[in-house]
Short mmCIF file of C-alpha atoms in Angstrom, two decimals:
data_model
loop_
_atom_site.label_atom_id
_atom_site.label_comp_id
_atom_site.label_asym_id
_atom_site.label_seq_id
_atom_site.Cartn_x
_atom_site.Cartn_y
_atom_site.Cartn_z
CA UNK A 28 6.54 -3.94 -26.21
CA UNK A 29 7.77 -3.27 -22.50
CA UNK A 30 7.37 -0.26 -20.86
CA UNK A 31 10.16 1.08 -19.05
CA UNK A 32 9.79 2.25 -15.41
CA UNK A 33 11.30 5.26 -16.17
CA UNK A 34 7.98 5.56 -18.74
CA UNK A 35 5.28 4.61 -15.99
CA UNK A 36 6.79 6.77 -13.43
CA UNK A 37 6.23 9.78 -16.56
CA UNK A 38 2.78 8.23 -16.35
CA UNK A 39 1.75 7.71 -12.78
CA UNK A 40 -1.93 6.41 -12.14
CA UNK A 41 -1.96 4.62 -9.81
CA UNK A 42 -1.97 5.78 -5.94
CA UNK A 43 -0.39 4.27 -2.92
CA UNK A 44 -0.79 5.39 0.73
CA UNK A 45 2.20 5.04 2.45
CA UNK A 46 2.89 4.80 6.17
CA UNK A 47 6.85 4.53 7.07
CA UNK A 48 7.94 6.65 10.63
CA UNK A 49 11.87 5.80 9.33
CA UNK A 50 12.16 5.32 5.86
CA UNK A 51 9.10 7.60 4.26
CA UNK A 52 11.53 9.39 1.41
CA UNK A 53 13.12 6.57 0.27
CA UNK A 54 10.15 4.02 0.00
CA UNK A 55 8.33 7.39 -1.81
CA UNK A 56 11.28 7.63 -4.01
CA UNK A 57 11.03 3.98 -4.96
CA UNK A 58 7.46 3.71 -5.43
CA UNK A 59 7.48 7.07 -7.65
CA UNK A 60 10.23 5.74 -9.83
CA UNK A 61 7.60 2.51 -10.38
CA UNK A 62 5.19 5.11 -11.56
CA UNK A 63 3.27 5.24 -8.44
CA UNK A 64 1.77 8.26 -7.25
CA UNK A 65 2.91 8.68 -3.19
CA UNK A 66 0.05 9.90 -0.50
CA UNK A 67 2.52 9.42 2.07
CA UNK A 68 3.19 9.94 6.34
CA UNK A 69 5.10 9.50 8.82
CA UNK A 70 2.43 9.75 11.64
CA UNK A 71 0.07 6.83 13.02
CA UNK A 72 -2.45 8.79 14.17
CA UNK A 73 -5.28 9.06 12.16
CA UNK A 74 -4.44 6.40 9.69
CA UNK A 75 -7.66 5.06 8.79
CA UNK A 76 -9.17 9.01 7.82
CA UNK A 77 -5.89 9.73 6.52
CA UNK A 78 -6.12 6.93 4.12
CA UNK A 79 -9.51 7.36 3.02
CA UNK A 80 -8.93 10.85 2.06
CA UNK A 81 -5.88 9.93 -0.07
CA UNK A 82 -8.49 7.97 -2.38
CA UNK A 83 -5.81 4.93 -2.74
CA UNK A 84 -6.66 1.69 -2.84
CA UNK A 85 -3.51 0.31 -1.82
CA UNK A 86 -1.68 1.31 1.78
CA UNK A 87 1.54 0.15 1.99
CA UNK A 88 2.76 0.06 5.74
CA UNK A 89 6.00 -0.06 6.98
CA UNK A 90 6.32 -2.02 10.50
CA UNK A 91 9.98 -2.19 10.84
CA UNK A 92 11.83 -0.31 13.70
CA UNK A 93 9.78 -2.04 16.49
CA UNK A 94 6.34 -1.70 18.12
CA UNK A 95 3.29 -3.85 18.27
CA UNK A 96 2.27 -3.98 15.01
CA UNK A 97 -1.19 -5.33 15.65
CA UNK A 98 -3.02 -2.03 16.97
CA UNK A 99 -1.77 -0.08 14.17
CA UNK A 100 -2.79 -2.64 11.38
CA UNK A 101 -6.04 -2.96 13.31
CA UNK A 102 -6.80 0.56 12.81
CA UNK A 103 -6.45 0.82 9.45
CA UNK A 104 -7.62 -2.71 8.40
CA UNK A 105 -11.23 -1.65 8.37
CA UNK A 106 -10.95 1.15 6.12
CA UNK A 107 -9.05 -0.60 3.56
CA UNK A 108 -11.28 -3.67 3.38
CA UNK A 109 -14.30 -1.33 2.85
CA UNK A 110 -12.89 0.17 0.36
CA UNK A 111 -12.04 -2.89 -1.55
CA UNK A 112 -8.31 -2.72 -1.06
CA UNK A 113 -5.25 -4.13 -0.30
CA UNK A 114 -2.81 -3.82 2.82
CA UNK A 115 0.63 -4.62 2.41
CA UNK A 116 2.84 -4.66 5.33
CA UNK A 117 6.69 -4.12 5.23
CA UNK A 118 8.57 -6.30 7.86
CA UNK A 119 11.87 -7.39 9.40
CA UNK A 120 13.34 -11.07 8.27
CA UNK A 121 12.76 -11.72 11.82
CA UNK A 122 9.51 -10.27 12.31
CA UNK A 123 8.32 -12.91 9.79
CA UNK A 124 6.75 -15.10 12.94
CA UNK A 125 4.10 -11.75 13.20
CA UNK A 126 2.88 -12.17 9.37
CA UNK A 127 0.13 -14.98 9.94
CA UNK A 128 -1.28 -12.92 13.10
CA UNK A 129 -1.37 -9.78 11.01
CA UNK A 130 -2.73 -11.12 8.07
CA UNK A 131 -5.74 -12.51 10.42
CA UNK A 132 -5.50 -8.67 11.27
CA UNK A 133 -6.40 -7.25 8.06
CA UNK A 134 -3.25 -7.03 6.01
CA UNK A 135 -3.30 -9.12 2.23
CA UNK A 136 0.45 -8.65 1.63
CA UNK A 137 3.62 -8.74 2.67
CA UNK A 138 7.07 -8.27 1.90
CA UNK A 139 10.18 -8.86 4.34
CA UNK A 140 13.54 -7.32 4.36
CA UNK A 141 14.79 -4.37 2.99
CA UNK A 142 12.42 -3.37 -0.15
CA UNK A 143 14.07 -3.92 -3.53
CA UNK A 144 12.12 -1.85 -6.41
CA UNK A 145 11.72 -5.47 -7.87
CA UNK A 146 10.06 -6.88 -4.86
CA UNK A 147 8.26 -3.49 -4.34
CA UNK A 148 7.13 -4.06 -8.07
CA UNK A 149 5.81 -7.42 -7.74
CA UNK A 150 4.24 -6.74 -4.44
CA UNK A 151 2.67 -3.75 -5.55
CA UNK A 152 1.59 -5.33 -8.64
CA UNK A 153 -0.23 -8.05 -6.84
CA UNK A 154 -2.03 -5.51 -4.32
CA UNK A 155 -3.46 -3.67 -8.03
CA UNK A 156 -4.64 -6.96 -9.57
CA UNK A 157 -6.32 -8.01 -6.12
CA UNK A 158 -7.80 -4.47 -6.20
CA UNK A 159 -9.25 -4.72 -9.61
CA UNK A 160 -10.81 -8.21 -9.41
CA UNK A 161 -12.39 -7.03 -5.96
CA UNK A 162 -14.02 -3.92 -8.11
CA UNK A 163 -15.37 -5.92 -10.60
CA UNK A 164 -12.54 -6.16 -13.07
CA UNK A 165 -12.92 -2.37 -13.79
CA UNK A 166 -9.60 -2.31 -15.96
CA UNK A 167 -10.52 -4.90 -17.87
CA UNK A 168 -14.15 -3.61 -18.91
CA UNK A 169 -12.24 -0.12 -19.50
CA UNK A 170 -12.18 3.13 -17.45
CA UNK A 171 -15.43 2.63 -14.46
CA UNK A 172 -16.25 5.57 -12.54
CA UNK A 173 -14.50 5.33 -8.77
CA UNK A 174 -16.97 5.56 -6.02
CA UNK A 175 -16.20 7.97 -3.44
CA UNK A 176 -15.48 7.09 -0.65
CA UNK A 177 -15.91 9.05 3.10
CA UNK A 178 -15.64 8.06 6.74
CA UNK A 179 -19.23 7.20 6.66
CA UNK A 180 -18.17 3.54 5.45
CA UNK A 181 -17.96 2.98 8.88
#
């Protein structure tokens, strides 16, 4: 038996952080309707703090509209990778050239062109399963208690 997304998004467990200067609402909006809860910005400063206090696992950043990429997926790289989670970065069709430099850089996903929900889906899908085999296949084994996490990790 399927579950609708209309269902999931009634039952929202999950959390994202999401960083998008241009398109914050919408990509909320779509995420929420997948049953995601939203931490979400429009500000680069302070990402890495930012996105240890939201407690999500997943950061999904959105790179289009310009700008060096790198520094900004440098700075938030390190946080996500000691907390075990995944970085998925949201570029232009033509800024596909960038994705092997920032994947060195610390992002584990991507997804170019303008965001479907299905493509958001499967992305986000395969940022969660990433997330749970790097805790230990938690979800699996049941409910495990989340570690807290603080800016002493670095």
């Amino acid at each position: 038996m399927s579950v609708s997304r209309k269902e999931r998004a009634g039952q929202s467990h999950h959390s994202l952080f999401l960083l998008s200067p241009d398109d914050r609402d919408g990509l909320t909006h779509v995420v929420r309707d997948l049953g995601w809860q939203a931490i979400a910005a429009r500000r680069s400063a302070g990402v890495a703090q930012r996105y240890l206090a939201s407690d999500a696992l997943i950061a999904l950043v959105d790179l289009r509209g310009g700008g060096d990429p790198v520094p900004l997926v440098s700075a938030l790289s390190p946080a996500v990778e000691a907390s075990g989670g995944a970085l998925i970065i949201l570029v232009e069709p033509e800024r596909l050239k960038d994705v092997p430099v920032l994947m060195q850089t610390g992002a584990t996903h991507f997804l170019a062109a303008s965001p479907t929900p299905e493509a958001v889906e499967a992305v986000l899908a395969a940022a969660q399963v990433m997330t749970d085999r790097l805790g230990g296949g938690g979800r699996e084994a049941g409910p495990t208690p989340r570690i807290r996490r603080g800016d002493s990790l670095f």
